[in-house]
GROMACS .gro file of C-alpha atoms in nm:
model
  337
    1MET     CA    1   1.022   1.616   5.974
    2PHE     CA    2   1.238   1.563   5.750
    3ARG     CA    3   1.391   1.298   5.901
    4THR     CA    4   0.984   1.128   5.869
    5ALA     CA    5   0.880   1.248   5.543
    6LEU     CA    6   1.242   1.056   5.375
    7GLN     CA    7   1.122   0.769   5.541
    8GLY     CA    8   0.774   0.790   5.485
    9ARG     CA    9   0.901   0.863   5.102
   10SER     CA   10   1.155   0.603   5.043
   11HIS     CA   11   1.434   0.865   4.845
   12ILE     CA   12   1.716   0.832   5.116
   13THR     CA   13   1.827   0.529   5.305
   14SER     CA   14   2.156   0.638   5.492
   15VAL     CA   15   2.150   0.925   5.660
   16SER     CA   16   2.469   1.063   5.925
   17ARG     CA   17   2.382   1.078   6.294
   18ALA     CA   18   2.467   1.453   6.341
   19THR     CA   19   2.284   1.501   6.042
   20LEU     CA   20   1.954   1.325   6.165
   21ARG     CA   21   1.992   1.555   6.523
   22LEU     CA   22   2.000   1.869   6.398
   23LEU     CA   23   1.764   1.782   6.168
   24ALA     CA   24   1.474   1.650   6.420
   25THR     CA   25   1.542   1.976   6.605
   26SER     CA   26   1.570   2.178   6.307
   27PRO     CA   27   1.176   2.302   6.361
   28ARG     CA   28   1.239   2.438   6.713
   29CYS     CA   29   1.530   2.650   6.540
   30PHE     CA   30   1.318   2.729   6.269
   31GLN     CA   31   1.011   2.867   6.473
   32LYS     CA   32   1.193   3.090   6.746
   33LYS     CA   33   1.187   3.405   6.624
   34PRO     CA   34   1.489   3.613   6.638
   35THR     CA   35   1.470   3.887   6.912
   36GLY     CA   36   1.637   4.207   6.798
   37GLY     CA   37   1.377   4.290   6.519
   38ASP     CA   38   1.555   4.211   6.175
   39VAL     CA   39   1.852   4.026   6.314
   40PRO     CA   40   1.812   3.698   6.196
   41ASN     CA   41   1.894   3.383   6.422
   42LYS     CA   42   2.287   3.268   6.453
   43LYS     CA   43   2.138   2.886   6.523
   44ILE     CA   44   1.907   2.955   6.249
   45ASP     CA   45   2.222   3.072   6.008
   46SER     CA   46   2.434   2.768   6.167
   47HIS     CA   47   2.174   2.517   6.072
   48LEU     CA   48   2.118   2.655   5.710
   49ASN     CA   49   2.442   2.653   5.677
   50PHE     CA   50   2.537   2.295   5.782
   51LEU     CA   51   2.233   2.197   5.562
   52SER     CA   52   2.396   2.360   5.251
   53LYS     CA   53   2.686   2.093   5.239
   54TYR     CA   54   2.451   1.833   5.152
   55TYR     CA   55   2.162   2.029   4.971
   56ASN     CA   56   2.110   2.273   4.706
   57GLN     CA   57   1.910   2.544   4.735
   58ASP     CA   58   1.635   2.496   4.657
   59LEU     CA   59   1.613   2.235   4.858
   60LEU     CA   60   1.747   2.423   5.153
   61GLN     CA   61   1.463   2.645   5.079
   62SER     CA   62   1.179   2.326   5.074
   63ILE     CA   63   1.301   2.265   5.456
   64LYS     CA   64   1.294   2.563   5.542
   65ILE     CA   65   0.894   2.613   5.530
   66THR     CA   66   0.877   2.266   5.534
   67GLU     CA   67   0.999   2.237   5.935
   68SER     CA   68   0.893   2.573   5.954
   69LEU     CA   69   0.519   2.442   5.943
   70VAL     CA   70   0.606   2.147   6.167
   71ASP     CA   71   0.488   2.156   6.504
   72PRO     CA   72   0.747   1.991   6.743
   73GLU     CA   73   0.599   1.797   6.961
   74THR     CA   74   0.489   1.577   6.610
   75VAL     CA   75   0.802   1.544   6.577
   76LEU     CA   76   0.935   1.360   6.963
   77GLY     CA   77   0.595   1.122   6.945
   78LEU     CA   78   0.650   1.030   6.563
   79SER     CA   79   1.037   0.977   6.739
   80LYS     CA   80   0.932   0.759   7.025
   81LYS     CA   81   0.727   0.551   6.806
   82GLY     CA   82   1.066   0.436   6.658
   83PRO     CA   83   1.098   0.391   6.209
   84ASN     CA   84   0.771   0.177   6.233
   85ALA     CA   85   0.647   0.537   6.252
   86LYS     CA   86   0.414   0.705   6.014
   87SER     CA   87   0.357   1.140   5.985
   88LYS     CA   88  -0.002   1.240   5.836
   89VAL     CA   89   0.216   1.440   5.560
   90ALA     CA   90   0.341   1.096   5.437
   91PRO     CA   91   0.053   0.825   5.270
   92THR     CA   92  -0.178   0.679   5.567
   93ASN     CA   93  -0.254   0.369   5.313
   94GLU     CA   94   0.057   0.238   5.213
   95SER     CA   95  -0.145  -0.049   4.921
   96PHE     CA   96  -0.294   0.240   4.721
   97ASP     CA   97  -0.150   0.300   4.389
   98TYR     CA   98  -0.076   0.699   4.437
   99SER     CA   99   0.033   0.765   4.050
  100ILE     CA  100  -0.369   0.767   3.943
  101THR     CA  101  -0.420   1.027   4.083
  102ASP     CA  102  -0.146   1.224   3.829
  103ALA     CA  103  -0.334   1.412   3.543
  104LYS     CA  104  -0.113   1.251   3.237
  105TRP     CA  105  -0.205   0.900   3.413
  106GLN     CA  106  -0.554   1.031   3.384
  107GLU     CA  107  -0.540   1.110   2.999
  108PRO     CA  108  -0.705   0.804   2.830
  109ILE     CA  109  -0.465   0.605   2.613
  110LEU     CA  110  -0.622   0.522   2.238
  111TYR     CA  111  -0.484   0.270   1.962
  112PRO     CA  112  -0.555   0.219   1.601
  113ASN     CA  113  -0.758  -0.115   1.742
  114GLN     CA  114  -0.898   0.040   2.042
  115PRO     CA  115  -1.259  -0.063   2.112
  116ASP     CA  116  -1.500   0.247   2.248
  117LYS     CA  117  -1.453   0.332   2.643
  118LYS     CA  118  -1.242   0.081   2.714
  119THR     CA  119  -0.909   0.221   2.819
  120PRO     CA  120  -0.610   0.260   2.928
  121TYR     CA  121  -0.581  -0.115   2.742
  122PRO     CA  122  -0.809  -0.320   2.477
  123SER     CA  123  -0.923  -0.541   2.556
  124ILE     CA  124  -0.834  -0.926   2.356
  125PRO     CA  125  -1.133  -1.095   2.224
  126ASN     CA  126  -1.164  -1.483   2.330
  127VAL     CA  127  -1.245  -1.592   1.929
  128ALA     CA  128  -1.078  -1.434   1.598
  129ALA     CA  129  -1.429  -1.403   1.387
  130PRO     CA  130  -1.503  -1.136   1.135
  131ASP     CA  131  -1.787  -1.134   1.341
  132ASN     CA  132  -1.687  -0.991   1.604
  133THR     CA  133  -1.738  -0.607   1.581
  134HIS     CA  134  -1.584  -0.502   1.953
  135LEU     CA  135  -1.305  -0.318   1.752
  136LYS     CA  136  -1.289  -0.060   1.577
  137ILE     CA  137  -1.037   0.115   1.396
  138ARG     CA  138  -1.046   0.435   1.462
  139PHE     CA  139  -0.717   0.536   1.205
  140GLN     CA  140  -0.876   0.649   0.820
  141SER     CA  141  -0.837   0.372   0.573
  142ASN     CA  142  -0.530   0.456   0.301
  143LYS     CA  143  -0.701   0.485  -0.015
  144THR     CA  144  -0.402   0.405  -0.177
  145ASP     CA  145  -0.370   0.059  -0.038
  146ALA     CA  146  -0.660  -0.062  -0.208
  147ARG     CA  147  -0.762  -0.259  -0.511
  148PRO     CA  148  -0.746  -0.011  -0.851
  149SER     CA  149  -1.048  -0.014  -1.036
  150LEU     CA  150  -1.041  -0.174  -1.422
  151ARG     CA  151  -1.097   0.294  -1.544
  152ASP     CA  152  -0.794   0.342  -1.416
  153VAL     CA  153  -0.595   0.112  -1.526
  154ALA     CA  154  -0.709   0.170  -1.801
  155GLU     CA  155  -0.632   0.529  -1.810
  156GLU     CA  156  -0.289   0.491  -1.719
  157GLN     CA  157  -0.228   0.238  -1.966
  158ALA     CA  158  -0.305   0.442  -2.276
  159THR     CA  159  -0.119   0.690  -2.106
  160GLY     CA  160   0.175   0.540  -2.053
  161ILE     CA  161   0.099   0.377  -2.462
  162ALA     CA  162   0.075   0.732  -2.536
  163LYS     CA  163   0.438   0.919  -2.467
  164LEU     CA  164   0.539   0.552  -2.541
  165THR     CA  165   0.450   0.492  -2.961
  166GLY     CA  166   0.292   0.925  -2.966
  167LEU     CA  167  -0.045   0.789  -3.031
  168ASP     CA  168  -0.340   1.004  -2.914
  169LYS     CA  169  -0.457   0.824  -2.594
  170GLN     CA  170  -0.872   0.908  -2.646
  171LYS     CA  171  -0.758   0.689  -2.987
  172ILE     CA  172  -0.565   0.487  -2.778
  173ARG     CA  173  -0.887   0.444  -2.534
  174ASN     CA  174  -1.153   0.340  -2.867
  175LEU     CA  175  -0.921   0.052  -3.004
  176TYR     CA  176  -1.158  -0.230  -3.024
  177SER     CA  177  -1.004  -0.510  -2.830
  178ARG     CA  178  -1.006  -0.928  -2.763
  179ALA     CA  179  -0.818  -1.153  -2.588
  180ILE     CA  180  -0.789  -1.463  -2.833
  181TYR     CA  181  -0.582  -1.723  -2.626
  182LEU     CA  182  -0.556  -1.753  -2.250
  183ARG     CA  183  -0.361  -2.020  -2.053
  184ARG     CA  184  -0.174  -2.133  -1.753
  185VAL     CA  185   0.161  -2.320  -1.853
  186SER     CA  186   0.444  -2.448  -1.585
  187CYS     CA  187   0.787  -2.439  -1.647
  188GLN     CA  188   0.956  -2.737  -1.502
  189THR     CA  189   1.310  -2.718  -1.386
  190ARG     CA  190   1.459  -2.917  -1.075
  191LYS     CA  191   1.314  -2.686  -0.814
  192GLY     CA  192   0.948  -2.816  -0.938
  193LYS     CA  193   0.685  -2.668  -1.167
  194ILE     CA  194   0.658  -2.304  -1.233
  195PRO     CA  195   0.318  -2.177  -1.288
  196SER     CA  196   0.259  -1.875  -1.508
  197PHE     CA  197   0.015  -1.721  -1.729
  198TYR     CA  198   0.007  -1.666  -2.075
  199CYS     CA  199  -0.238  -1.449  -2.333
  200LEU     CA  200  -0.276  -1.371  -2.652
  201THR     CA  201  -0.431  -1.056  -2.745
  202VAL     CA  202  -0.536  -0.883  -3.121
  203VAL     CA  203  -0.603  -0.497  -3.084
  204GLY     CA  204  -0.732  -0.307  -3.424
  205ASN     CA  205  -0.942   0.015  -3.538
  206LYS     CA  206  -1.128  -0.150  -3.762
  207ASP     CA  207  -1.046   0.020  -4.025
  208GLY     CA  208  -0.712  -0.122  -4.118
  209LEU     CA  209  -0.508  -0.098  -3.826
  210ILE     CA  210  -0.444  -0.410  -3.636
  211GLY     CA  211  -0.159  -0.496  -3.350
  212LEU     CA  212  -0.134  -0.886  -3.223
  213GLY     CA  213  -0.007  -0.905  -2.864
  214GLU     CA  214   0.183  -1.154  -2.646
  215GLY     CA  215   0.218  -1.092  -2.251
  216LYS     CA  216   0.418  -1.362  -1.998
  217SER     CA  217   0.364  -1.279  -1.637
  218ARG     CA  218   0.357  -1.508  -1.332
  219ASP     CA  219   0.184  -1.271  -1.092
  220GLY     CA  220  -0.127  -1.391  -1.258
  221MET     CA  221  -0.378  -1.376  -1.526
  222ARG     CA  222  -0.490  -1.059  -1.503
  223VAL     CA  223  -0.135  -0.909  -1.527
  224ALA     CA  224  -0.031  -1.070  -1.870
  225ILE     CA  225  -0.376  -0.946  -2.002
  226ARG     CA  226  -0.235  -0.605  -1.894
  227LYS     CA  227   0.134  -0.689  -2.044
  228ALA     CA  228  -0.066  -0.887  -2.347
  229HIS     CA  229  -0.302  -0.581  -2.439
  230TRP     CA  230   0.068  -0.310  -2.414
  231ASN     CA  231   0.259  -0.591  -2.703
  232ALA     CA  232  -0.014  -0.563  -2.866
  233ILE     CA  233  -0.032  -0.114  -2.973
  234LYS     CA  234   0.325  -0.106  -2.985
  235ASN     CA  235   0.264  -0.330  -3.274
  236LEU     CA  236  -0.050  -0.190  -3.464
  237THR     CA  237   0.041  -0.169  -3.853
  238PRO     CA  238  -0.167  -0.093  -4.121
  239ILE     CA  239  -0.320  -0.360  -4.386
  240PRO     CA  240  -0.429  -0.383  -4.720
  241ARG     CA  241  -0.762  -0.415  -4.760
  242TYR     CA  242  -0.999  -0.446  -5.144
  243GLU     CA  243  -1.308  -0.189  -5.121
  244ASN     CA  244  -1.230  -0.171  -4.676
  245ARG     CA  245  -1.392  -0.453  -4.679
  246THR     CA  246  -1.188  -0.770  -4.793
  247ILE     CA  247  -0.867  -0.940  -4.849
  248ILE     CA  248  -0.754  -0.825  -5.197
  249GLY     CA  249  -0.749  -1.179  -5.355
  250ASN     CA  250  -0.711  -1.538  -5.247
  251ILE     CA  251  -0.331  -1.633  -5.015
  252ASP     CA  252  -0.253  -1.948  -4.920
  253TYR     CA  253  -0.003  -1.917  -4.671
  254LYS     CA  254   0.137  -2.152  -4.409
  255PHE     CA  255   0.291  -2.121  -4.085
  256HIS     CA  256   0.444  -2.408  -3.935
  257ALA     CA  257   0.210  -2.683  -3.947
  258VAL     CA  258  -0.031  -2.417  -3.988
  259LYS     CA  259  -0.209  -2.375  -4.357
  260LEU     CA  260  -0.410  -2.091  -4.407
  261SER     CA  261  -0.652  -2.141  -4.743
  262LEU     CA  262  -0.800  -1.806  -4.732
  263ARG     CA  263  -0.974  -1.618  -5.064
  264SER     CA  264  -1.145  -1.190  -5.110
  265ALA     CA  265  -1.555  -1.265  -5.164
  266PRO     CA  266  -1.801  -0.961  -5.250
  267ALA     CA  267  -1.970  -0.748  -5.038
  268GLY     CA  268  -2.217  -0.877  -4.828
  269PHE     CA  269  -2.119  -1.244  -4.783
  270GLY     CA  270  -1.999  -1.195  -4.462
  271LEU     CA  271  -1.767  -1.339  -4.263
  272ARG     CA  272  -1.676  -1.761  -4.255
  273VAL     CA  273  -1.356  -1.833  -4.136
  274ASN     CA  274  -1.250  -2.016  -3.853
  275PRO     CA  275  -1.315  -1.823  -3.477
  276ASN     CA  276  -0.994  -1.729  -3.371
  277ILE     CA  277  -0.956  -1.528  -3.771
  278PHE     CA  278  -1.333  -1.402  -3.674
  279GLU     CA  279  -1.171  -1.195  -3.419
  280VAL     CA  280  -0.927  -1.049  -3.601
  281CYS     CA  281  -1.140  -0.984  -3.872
  282GLN     CA  282  -1.349  -0.755  -3.574
  283ALA     CA  283  -1.048  -0.583  -3.531
  284ALA     CA  284  -0.884  -0.546  -3.879
  285GLY     CA  285  -1.212  -0.399  -4.027
  286ILE     CA  286  -1.214  -0.700  -4.286
  287LYS     CA  287  -1.621  -0.775  -4.326
  288ASP     CA  288  -1.600  -0.979  -4.651
  289LEU     CA  289  -1.362  -1.338  -4.631
  290GLY     CA  290  -1.445  -1.683  -4.665
  291GLY     CA  291  -1.114  -1.951  -4.514
  292LYS     CA  292  -0.965  -2.275  -4.422
  293VAL     CA  293  -0.749  -2.405  -4.202
  294PHE     CA  294  -0.623  -2.701  -4.277
  295LYS     CA  295  -0.380  -2.939  -4.138
  296SER     CA  296  -0.257  -2.791  -3.733
  297ARG     CA  297  -0.550  -2.581  -3.581
  298ASN     CA  298  -0.321  -2.467  -3.303
  299LYS     CA  299  -0.526  -2.143  -3.189
  300MET     CA  300  -0.130  -1.938  -3.119
  301ASN     CA  301  -0.059  -2.064  -3.453
  302THR     CA  302  -0.309  -1.977  -3.622
  303VAL     CA  303  -0.402  -1.595  -3.549
  304LYS     CA  304   0.032  -1.559  -3.619
  305GLY     CA  305  -0.055  -1.688  -3.947
  306PHE     CA  306  -0.398  -1.460  -4.027
  307VAL     CA  307  -0.224  -1.157  -3.920
  308GLU     CA  308   0.161  -1.207  -4.084
  309ALA     CA  309  -0.058  -1.314  -4.429
  310LEU     CA  310  -0.243  -0.982  -4.413
  311THR     CA  311   0.055  -0.801  -4.381
  312LYS     CA  312   0.256  -0.934  -4.611
  313GLN     CA  313  -0.030  -0.852  -4.860
  314ARG     CA  314   0.078  -0.694  -5.189
  315SER     CA  315  -0.104  -0.381  -5.221
  316LEU     CA  316  -0.296  -0.257  -5.558
  317GLU     CA  317  -0.043  -0.018  -5.682
  318ASP     CA  318   0.200  -0.226  -5.660
  319LEU     CA  319   0.050  -0.492  -5.819
  320ALA     CA  320  -0.033  -0.332  -6.063
  321ALA     CA  321   0.317  -0.173  -6.106
  322GLY     CA  322   0.467  -0.498  -6.160
  323ARG     CA  323   0.200  -0.586  -6.375
  324GLY     CA  324   0.204  -0.267  -6.664
  325LYS     CA  325  -0.132  -0.208  -6.607
  326LYS     CA  326  -0.345   0.023  -6.463
  327VAL     CA  327  -0.468   0.039  -6.086
  328LEU     CA  328  -0.825   0.115  -6.293
  329ASP     CA  329  -0.808  -0.174  -6.524
  330LEU     CA  330  -0.654  -0.435  -6.283
  331ARG     CA  331  -0.912  -0.401  -6.009
  332LYS     CA  332  -1.215  -0.437  -6.277
  333VAL     CA  333  -1.087  -0.679  -6.485
  334TYR     CA  334  -0.869  -0.928  -6.182
  335TYR     CA  335  -1.070  -0.710  -5.871
  336SER     CA  336  -1.442  -0.665  -5.972
  337ALA     CA  337  -1.717  -0.812  -5.731
   0.00000   0.00000   0.00000
């Protein structure tokens, strides 16, 4: 029986003839009961001693149980049929895959993009189109991969600037901000034109505090605006104002090719200035101003020149001390509306 089982399972290819002879006759030895009660059969012992040279104790126990259950006539009938004989214990259908009856094989195999009720392998879509709904994602989408909202970005930026400058986070979020000049630029190199983005931003609290910042980035305009806003808050500077509404006196200032002519105005005059200067006045808290831009009207230089002119103003105290007058007299005589 063990010989036929080996042929059916195809585990061992060659065994000595003496071993096969003993294995073929072993059922008769195992099935023959001892005559003296508990006295063991000598043939069984000699047969087990011979098999112990080739097999361990577990296999010997398995052989003993198997051979004791097989009828010797069955072994004789199989031996007469030759090497192509099939045992009743061995598989009768050679083409059948008995591995699928394994419990582990029957467990469903789940893939991240596996469709429902199709195991173990998902079907391959015919057309890779977004309207194919037979493929469903089983795993949860990672929220960190999603694009952050503008509110989250503003909160993170305000927290970082507060740690850097020491300003209150809520005051930073309440600042007036305006991107004045946005432009796509390119740098010509021997490898070609490298595109980049530029942004000029002005921020202020509308009460005498103003900052100007520039930002450049190759990753997109959004990153450039964020950098410009960060730099503008870091450059916040207080500016002197007359009665918290206009500049102190008239200003004629030249910045590169831009010539600025600014004059203070009475209350209720409004802002009659260049559109770019208007945005800066809104952030600085200047309500009454008249001005003119001569020669070049480049937006970038106009804004930079105006902010520089505001920061270089002399306060009323400095003017009064330089002229030997009181601040009150200086206000009434020179800057009364």
